[in-house]
Tab-separated table of C-alpha atoms and ligand atoms in Angstrom:
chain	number	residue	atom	x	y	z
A	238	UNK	CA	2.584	-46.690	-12.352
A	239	UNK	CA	5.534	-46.910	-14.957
A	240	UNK	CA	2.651	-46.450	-17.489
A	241	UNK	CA	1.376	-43.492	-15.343
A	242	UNK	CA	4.697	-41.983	-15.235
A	243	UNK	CA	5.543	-42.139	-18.842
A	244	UNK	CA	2.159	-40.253	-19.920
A	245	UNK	CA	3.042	-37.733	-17.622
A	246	UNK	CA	6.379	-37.177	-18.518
A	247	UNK	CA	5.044	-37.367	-22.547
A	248	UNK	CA	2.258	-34.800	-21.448
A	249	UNK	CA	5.162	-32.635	-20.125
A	250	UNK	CA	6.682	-32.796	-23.505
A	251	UNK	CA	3.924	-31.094	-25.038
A	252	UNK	CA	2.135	-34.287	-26.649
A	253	UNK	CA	-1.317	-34.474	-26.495
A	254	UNK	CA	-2.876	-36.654	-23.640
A	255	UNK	CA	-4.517	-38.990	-25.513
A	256	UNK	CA	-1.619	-39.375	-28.216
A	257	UNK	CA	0.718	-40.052	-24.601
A	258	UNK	CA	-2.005	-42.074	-23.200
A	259	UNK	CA	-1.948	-44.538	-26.815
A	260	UNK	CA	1.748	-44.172	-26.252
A	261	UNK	CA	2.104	-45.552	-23.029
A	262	UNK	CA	-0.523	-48.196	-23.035
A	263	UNK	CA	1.635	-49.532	-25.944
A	264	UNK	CA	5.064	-49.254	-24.723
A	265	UNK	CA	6.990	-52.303	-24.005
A	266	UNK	CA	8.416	-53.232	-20.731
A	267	UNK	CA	12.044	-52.482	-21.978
A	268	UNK	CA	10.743	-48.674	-23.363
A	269	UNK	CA	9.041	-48.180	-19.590
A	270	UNK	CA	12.619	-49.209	-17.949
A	271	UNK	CA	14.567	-46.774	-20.611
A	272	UNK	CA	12.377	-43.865	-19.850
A	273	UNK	CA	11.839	-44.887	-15.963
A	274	UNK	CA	15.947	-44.341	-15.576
A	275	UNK	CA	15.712	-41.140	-17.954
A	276	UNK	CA	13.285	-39.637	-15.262
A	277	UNK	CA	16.018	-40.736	-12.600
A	278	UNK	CA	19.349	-39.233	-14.476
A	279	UNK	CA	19.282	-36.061	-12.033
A	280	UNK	CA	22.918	-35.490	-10.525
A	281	UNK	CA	23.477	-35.957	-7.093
A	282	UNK	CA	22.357	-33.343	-4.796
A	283	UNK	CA	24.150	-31.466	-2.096
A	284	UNK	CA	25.122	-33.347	1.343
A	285	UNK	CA	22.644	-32.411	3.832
A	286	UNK	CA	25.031	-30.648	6.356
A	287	UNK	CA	25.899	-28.392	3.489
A	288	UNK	CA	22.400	-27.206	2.611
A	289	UNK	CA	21.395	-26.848	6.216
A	290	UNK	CA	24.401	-24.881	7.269
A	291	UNK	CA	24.366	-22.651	4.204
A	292	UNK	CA	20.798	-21.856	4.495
A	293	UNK	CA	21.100	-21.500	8.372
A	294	UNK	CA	24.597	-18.889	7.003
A	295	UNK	CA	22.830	-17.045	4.185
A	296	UNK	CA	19.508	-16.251	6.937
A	297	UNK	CA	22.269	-14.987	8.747
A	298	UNK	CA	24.170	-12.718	6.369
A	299	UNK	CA	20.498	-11.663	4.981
A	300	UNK	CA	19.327	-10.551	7.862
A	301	UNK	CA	22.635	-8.338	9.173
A	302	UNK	CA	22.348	-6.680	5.407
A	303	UNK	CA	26.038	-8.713	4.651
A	304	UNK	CA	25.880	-8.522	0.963
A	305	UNK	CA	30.101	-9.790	1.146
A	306	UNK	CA	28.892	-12.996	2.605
A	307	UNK	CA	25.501	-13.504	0.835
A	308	UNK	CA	27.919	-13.396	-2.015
A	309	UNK	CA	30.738	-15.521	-0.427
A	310	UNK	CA	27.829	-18.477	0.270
A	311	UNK	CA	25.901	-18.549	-2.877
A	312	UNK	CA	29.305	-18.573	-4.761
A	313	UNK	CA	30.695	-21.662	-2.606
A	314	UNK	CA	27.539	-23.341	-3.363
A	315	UNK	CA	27.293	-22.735	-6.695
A	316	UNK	CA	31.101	-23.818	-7.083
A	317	UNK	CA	30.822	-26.984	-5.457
A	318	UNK	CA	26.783	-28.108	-6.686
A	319	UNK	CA	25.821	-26.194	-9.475
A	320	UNK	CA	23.070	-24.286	-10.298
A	321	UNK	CA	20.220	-26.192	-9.968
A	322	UNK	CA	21.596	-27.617	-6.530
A	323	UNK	CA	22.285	-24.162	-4.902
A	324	UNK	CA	18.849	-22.851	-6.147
A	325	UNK	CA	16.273	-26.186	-4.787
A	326	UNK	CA	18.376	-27.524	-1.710
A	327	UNK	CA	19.494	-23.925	-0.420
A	328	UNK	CA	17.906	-20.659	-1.819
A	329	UNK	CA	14.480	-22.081	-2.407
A	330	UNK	CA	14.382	-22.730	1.399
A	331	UNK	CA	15.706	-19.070	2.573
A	332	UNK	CA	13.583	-17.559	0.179
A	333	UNK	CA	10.135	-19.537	1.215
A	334	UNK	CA	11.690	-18.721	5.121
A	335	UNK	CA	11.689	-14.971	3.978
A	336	UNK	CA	8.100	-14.940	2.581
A	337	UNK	CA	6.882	-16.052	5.973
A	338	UNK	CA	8.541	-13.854	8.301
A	339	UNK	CA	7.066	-10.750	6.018
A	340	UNK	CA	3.923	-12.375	5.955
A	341	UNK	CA	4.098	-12.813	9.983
A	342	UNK	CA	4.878	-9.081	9.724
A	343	UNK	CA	8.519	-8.579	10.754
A	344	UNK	CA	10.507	-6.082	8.185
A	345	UNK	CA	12.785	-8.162	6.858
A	346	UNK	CA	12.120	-6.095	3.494
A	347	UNK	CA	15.407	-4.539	3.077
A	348	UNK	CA	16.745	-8.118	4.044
A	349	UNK	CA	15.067	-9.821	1.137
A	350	UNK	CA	15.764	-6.553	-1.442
A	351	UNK	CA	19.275	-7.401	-0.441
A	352	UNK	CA	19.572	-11.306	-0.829
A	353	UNK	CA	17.847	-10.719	-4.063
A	354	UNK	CA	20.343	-8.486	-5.203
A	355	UNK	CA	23.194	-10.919	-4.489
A	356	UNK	CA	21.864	-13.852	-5.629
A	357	UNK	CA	21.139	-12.220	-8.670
A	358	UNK	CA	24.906	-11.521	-9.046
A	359	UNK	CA	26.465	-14.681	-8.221
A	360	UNK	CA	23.983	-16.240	-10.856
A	361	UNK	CA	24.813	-14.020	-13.529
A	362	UNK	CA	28.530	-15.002	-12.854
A	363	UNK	CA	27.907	-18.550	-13.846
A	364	UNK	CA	29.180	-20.378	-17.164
A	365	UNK	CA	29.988	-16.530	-18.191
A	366	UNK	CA	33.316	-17.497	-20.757
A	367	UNK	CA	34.210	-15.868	-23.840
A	368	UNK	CA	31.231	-16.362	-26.505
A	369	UNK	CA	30.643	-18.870	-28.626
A	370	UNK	CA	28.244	-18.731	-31.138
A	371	UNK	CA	26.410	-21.387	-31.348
A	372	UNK	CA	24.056	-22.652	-34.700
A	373	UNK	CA	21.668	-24.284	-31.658
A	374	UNK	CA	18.249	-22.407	-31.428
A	375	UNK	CA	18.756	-21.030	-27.724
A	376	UNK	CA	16.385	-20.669	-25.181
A	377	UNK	CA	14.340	-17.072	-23.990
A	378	UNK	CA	13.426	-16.592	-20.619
A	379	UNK	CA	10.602	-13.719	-19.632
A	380	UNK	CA	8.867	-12.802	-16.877
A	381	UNK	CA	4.929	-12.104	-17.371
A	382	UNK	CA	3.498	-7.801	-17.971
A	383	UNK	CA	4.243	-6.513	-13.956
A	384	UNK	CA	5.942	-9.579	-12.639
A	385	UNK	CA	9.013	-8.082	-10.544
A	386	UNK	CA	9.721	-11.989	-8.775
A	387	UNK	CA	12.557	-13.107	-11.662
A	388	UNK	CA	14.836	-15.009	-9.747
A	389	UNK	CA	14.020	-18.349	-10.436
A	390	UNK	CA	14.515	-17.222	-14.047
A	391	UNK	CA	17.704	-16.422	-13.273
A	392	UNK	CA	17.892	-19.677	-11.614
A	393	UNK	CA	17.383	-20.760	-14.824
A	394	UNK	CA	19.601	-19.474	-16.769
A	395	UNK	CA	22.572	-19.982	-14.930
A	396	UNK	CA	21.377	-24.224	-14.888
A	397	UNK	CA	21.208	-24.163	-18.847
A	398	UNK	CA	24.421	-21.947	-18.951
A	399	UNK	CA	26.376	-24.436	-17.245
A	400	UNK	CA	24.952	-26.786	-20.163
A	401	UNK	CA	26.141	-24.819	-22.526
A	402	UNK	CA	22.562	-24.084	-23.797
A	403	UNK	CA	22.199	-20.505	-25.740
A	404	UNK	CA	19.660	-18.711	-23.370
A	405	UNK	CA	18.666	-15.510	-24.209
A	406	UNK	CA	17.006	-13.140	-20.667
A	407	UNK	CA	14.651	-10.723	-21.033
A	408	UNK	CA	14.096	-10.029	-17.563
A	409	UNK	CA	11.584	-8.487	-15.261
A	410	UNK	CA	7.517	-7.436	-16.338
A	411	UNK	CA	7.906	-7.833	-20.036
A	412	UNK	CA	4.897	-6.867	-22.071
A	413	UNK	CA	3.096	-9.372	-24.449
A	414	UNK	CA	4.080	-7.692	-27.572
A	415	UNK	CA	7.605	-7.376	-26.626
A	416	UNK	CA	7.836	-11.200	-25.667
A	417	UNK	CA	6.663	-12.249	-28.763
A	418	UNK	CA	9.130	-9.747	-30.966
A	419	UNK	CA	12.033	-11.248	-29.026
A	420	UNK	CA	10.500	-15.051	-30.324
A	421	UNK	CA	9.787	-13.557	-34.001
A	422	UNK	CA	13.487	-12.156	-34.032
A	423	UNK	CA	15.438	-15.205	-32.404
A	424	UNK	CA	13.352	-18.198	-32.852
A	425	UNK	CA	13.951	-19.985	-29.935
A	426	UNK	CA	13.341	-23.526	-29.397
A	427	UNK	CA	11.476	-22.922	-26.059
A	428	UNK	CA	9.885	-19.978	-24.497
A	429	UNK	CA	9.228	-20.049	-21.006
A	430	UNK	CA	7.235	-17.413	-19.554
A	431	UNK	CA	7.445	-16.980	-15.448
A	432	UNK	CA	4.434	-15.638	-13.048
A	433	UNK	CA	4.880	-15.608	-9.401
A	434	UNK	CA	1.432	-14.201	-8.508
A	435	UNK	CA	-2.031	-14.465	-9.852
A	436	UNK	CA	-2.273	-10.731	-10.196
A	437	UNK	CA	0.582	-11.189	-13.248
A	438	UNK	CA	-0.305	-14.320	-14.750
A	439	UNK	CA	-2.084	-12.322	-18.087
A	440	UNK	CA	-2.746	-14.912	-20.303
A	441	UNK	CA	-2.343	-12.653	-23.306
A	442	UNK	CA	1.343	-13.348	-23.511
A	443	UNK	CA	0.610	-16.566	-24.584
A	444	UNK	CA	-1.872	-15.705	-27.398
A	445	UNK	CA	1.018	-13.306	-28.697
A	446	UNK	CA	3.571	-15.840	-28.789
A	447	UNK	CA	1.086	-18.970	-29.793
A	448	UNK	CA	0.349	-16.175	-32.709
A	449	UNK	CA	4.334	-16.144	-33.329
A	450	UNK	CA	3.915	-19.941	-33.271
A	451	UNK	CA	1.637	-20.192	-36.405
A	452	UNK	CA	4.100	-18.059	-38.244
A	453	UNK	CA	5.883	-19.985	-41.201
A	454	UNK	CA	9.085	-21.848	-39.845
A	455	UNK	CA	7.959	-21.253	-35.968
A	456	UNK	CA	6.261	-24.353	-35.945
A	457	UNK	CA	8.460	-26.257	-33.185
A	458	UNK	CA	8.678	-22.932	-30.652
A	459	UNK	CA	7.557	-24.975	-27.374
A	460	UNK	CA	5.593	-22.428	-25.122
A	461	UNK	CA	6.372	-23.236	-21.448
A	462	UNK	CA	4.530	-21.260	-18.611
A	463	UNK	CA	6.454	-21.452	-14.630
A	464	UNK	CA	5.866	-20.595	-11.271
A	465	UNK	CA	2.715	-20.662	-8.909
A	466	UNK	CA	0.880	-17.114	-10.776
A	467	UNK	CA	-0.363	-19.654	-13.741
A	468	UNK	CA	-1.651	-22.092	-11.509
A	469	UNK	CA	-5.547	-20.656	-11.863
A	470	UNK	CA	-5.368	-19.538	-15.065
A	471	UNK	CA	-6.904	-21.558	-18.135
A	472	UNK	CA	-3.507	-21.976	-20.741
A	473	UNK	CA	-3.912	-23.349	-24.111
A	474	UNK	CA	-3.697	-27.120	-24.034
A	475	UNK	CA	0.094	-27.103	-25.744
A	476	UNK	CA	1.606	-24.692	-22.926
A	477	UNK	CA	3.593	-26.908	-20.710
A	478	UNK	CA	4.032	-25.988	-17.177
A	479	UNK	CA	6.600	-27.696	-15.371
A	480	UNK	CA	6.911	-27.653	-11.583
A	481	UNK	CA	10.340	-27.482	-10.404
A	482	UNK	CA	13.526	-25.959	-12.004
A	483	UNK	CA	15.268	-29.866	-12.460
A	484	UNK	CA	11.848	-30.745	-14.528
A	485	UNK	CA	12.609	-27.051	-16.507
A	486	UNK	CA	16.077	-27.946	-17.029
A	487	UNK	CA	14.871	-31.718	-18.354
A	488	UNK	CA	12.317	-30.211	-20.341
A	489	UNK	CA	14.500	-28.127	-22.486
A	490	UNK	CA	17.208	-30.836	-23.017
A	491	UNK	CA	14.688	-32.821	-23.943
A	492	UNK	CA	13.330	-30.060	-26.799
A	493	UNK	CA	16.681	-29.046	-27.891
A	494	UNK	CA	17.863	-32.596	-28.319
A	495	UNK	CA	14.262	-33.720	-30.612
A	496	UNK	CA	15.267	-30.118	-32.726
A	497	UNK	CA	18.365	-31.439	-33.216
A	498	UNK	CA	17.758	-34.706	-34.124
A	499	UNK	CA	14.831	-33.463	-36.313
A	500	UNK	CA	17.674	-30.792	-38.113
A	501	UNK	CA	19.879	-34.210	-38.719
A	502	UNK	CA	17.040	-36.021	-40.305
B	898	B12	C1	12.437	-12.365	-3.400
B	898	B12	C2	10.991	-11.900	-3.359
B	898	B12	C3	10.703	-10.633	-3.851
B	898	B12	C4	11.749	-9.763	-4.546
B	898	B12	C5	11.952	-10.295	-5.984
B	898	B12	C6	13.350	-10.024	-6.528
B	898	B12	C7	13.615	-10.762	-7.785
B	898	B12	N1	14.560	-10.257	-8.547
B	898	B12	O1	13.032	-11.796	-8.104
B	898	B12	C8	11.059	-8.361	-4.488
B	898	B12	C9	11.526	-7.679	-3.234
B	898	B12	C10	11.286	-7.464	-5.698
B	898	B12	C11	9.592	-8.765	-4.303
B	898	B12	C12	8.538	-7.943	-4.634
B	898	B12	C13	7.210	-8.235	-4.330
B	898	B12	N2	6.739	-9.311	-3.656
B	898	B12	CO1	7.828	-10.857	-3.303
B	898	B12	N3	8.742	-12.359	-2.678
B	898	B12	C14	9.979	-12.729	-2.810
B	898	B12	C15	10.174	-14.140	-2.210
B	898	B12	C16	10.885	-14.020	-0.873
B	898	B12	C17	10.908	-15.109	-3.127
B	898	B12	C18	10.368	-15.112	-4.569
B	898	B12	C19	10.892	-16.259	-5.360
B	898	B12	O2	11.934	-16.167	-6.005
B	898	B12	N4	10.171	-17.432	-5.307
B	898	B12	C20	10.572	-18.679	-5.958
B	898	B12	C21	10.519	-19.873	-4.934
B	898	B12	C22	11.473	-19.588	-3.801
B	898	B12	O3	9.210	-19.975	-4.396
B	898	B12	P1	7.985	-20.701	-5.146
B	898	B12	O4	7.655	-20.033	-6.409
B	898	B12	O5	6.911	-20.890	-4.159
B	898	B12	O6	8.651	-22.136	-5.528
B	898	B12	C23	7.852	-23.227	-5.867
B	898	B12	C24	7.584	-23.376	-7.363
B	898	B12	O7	7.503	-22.129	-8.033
B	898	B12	C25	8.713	-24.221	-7.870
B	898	B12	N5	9.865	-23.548	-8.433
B	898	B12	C26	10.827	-22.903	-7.729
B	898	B12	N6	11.764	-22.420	-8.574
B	898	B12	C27	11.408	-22.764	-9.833
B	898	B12	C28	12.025	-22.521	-11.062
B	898	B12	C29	11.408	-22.983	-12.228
B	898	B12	C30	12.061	-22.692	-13.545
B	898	B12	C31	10.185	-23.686	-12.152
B	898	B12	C32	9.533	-24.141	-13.400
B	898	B12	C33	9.564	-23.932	-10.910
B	898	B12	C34	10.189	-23.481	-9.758
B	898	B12	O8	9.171	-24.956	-6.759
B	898	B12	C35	8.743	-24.422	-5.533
B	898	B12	C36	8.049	-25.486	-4.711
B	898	B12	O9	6.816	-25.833	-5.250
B	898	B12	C37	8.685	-14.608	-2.090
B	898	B12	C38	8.422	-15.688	-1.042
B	898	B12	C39	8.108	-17.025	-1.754
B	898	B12	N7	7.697	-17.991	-0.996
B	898	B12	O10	8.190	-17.178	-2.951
B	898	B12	C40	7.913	-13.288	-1.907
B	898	B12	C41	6.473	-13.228	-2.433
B	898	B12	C42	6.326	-14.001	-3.748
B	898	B12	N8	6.296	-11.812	-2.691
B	898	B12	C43	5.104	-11.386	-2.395
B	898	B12	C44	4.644	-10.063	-2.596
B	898	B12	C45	3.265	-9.725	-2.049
B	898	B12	C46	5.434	-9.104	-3.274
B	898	B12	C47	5.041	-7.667	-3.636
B	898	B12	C48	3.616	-7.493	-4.170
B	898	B12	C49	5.304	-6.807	-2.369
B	898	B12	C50	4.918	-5.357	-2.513
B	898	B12	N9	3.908	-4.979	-1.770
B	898	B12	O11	5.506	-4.647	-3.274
B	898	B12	C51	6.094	-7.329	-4.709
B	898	B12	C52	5.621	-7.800	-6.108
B	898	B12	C53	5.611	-6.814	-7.160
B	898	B12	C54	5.322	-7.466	-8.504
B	898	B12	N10	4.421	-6.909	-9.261
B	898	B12	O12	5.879	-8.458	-8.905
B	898	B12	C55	4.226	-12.496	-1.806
B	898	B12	C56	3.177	-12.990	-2.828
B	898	B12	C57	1.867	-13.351	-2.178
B	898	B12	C58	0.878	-13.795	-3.246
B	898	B12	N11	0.829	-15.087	-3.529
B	898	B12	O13	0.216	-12.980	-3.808
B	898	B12	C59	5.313	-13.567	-1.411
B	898	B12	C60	4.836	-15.035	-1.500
B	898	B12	C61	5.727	-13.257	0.042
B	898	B12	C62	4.609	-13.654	1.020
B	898	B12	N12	4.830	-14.667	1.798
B	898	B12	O14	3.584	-13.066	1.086
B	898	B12	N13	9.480	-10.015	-3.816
């Protein structure tokens, strides 16, 4: 299973299955431990009175339209857990509960507009300080052509802020060419392109920035697709699509930190 777990986790890091599969067959039992407890370095979570009675507070405040306390919620949470905390243990519940009451037909449309709008604002708040520039190739964050779902972006963003990681947003149903101008101008480290539904996931984005890829000194760009839209859709063998938003997060320390150490070498 260690064995298992490495390849996987190698796979995730964009190396190619059979080069992972080599890797782990050969590792030692010391190199399965280190990168068993690597896997395991996530920080501790939120008690689970405090996700239950947020959630149960922010279903609440969605649904009487109280944008002051939507606000007042996401804030505490984020203040007390973080980013990545507030978005798996708390928002990714109310958000999943609001898909199903619209799909059992009740209006909760307004409801959701609204929590969207607030949770949008509380993330943008976080790790906002005065700027630093920072020589570290950042990070750029897109949703696919027509995707209007960007919050887990957003999600995101505010998780690799609170890193300090340069991340660079370009928001909501960005077209192929434009993605791949942003990567040819900033040459990120990581791209990481988000679909929510099937109807968005247009593979074309990827050719463009795969394209930007083969471009002389793009080489290491890592091309990372999220969210449930890709999950039919044929990628390129090097995209990597990571499931949750801790395995995002992981992912990109784990890119920036192998650019680094490549720069030093
Ligand atoms: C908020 C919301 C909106 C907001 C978005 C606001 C914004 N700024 O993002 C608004 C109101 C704009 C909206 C619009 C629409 N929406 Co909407 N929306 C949602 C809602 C409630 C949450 C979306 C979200 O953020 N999901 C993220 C998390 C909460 O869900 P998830 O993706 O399933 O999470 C899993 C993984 O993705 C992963 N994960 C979670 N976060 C992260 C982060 C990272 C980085 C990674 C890698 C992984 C990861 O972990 C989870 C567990 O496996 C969903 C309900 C839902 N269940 O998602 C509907 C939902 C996605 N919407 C839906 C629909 C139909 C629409 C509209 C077409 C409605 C319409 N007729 O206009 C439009 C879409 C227009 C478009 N072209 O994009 C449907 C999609 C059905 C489908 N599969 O086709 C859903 C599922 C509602 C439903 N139950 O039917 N929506």
């Amino acid at each position: 299973v260690a064995r298992l777990e490495l390849m996987r986790r190698l796979t995730l890091h964009g190396v190619p299955p059979a080069e992972a599969a080599r890797a782990a067959l050969a590792a030692t039992s010391a190199e399965l431990a280190v990168a068993a407890s690597a896997g395991r370095a996530a920080p501790p979570g939120m008690p689970l009175d405090q996700a239950q009675s947020s959630t149960r507070a922010l279903v609440r405040a969605a649904v009487a339209l109280d944008g002051d306390a939507i606000d007042e919620v996401v804030r505490s949470c984020l203040r007390s857990h973080g980013a990545v905390s507030t978005w798996t243990e708390v928002l990714v519940p109310v958000l999943t509960s609001f898909g199903h009451r619209w799909e059992s037909g009740n209006p909760v449309v307004d409801a959701e507009h609204l929590l969207s709008w607030h949770v949008s604002t509380e993330f943008r708040q976080v790790g906002l300080r005065p700027p630093t520039r920072s020589a570290m190739p950042g990070v750029l964050l897109l949703a696919a052509p027509e995707e209007q779902h960007t919050l887990p972006l957003e999600a995101l963003a505010a998780a690799l802020r609170e890193l300090r990681i340069p991340t660079r947003v370009l928001g909501a149903r960005v077209p192929a060419v434009a993605a791949a101008d942003a990567a040819r101008r900033t040459g990120p480290a990581l791209v990481l392109v988000w679909s929510q539904l099937p109807q968005t996931a247009a593979r074309v984005v990827f050719d463009r920035l795969l394209a930007v890829r083969a471009s002389p000194g793009r080489a290491r760009m890592r091309v990372l697709a999220g969210g449930p839209g890709w999950r039919n859709v044929r990628l390129p063998a090097d995209v990597v699509q990571p499931a949750t938003l801790p395995e995002a997060v992981e992912i990109v320390r784990t890119v920036l930190r192998d650019s680094q150490h490549a720069d030093e070498r």
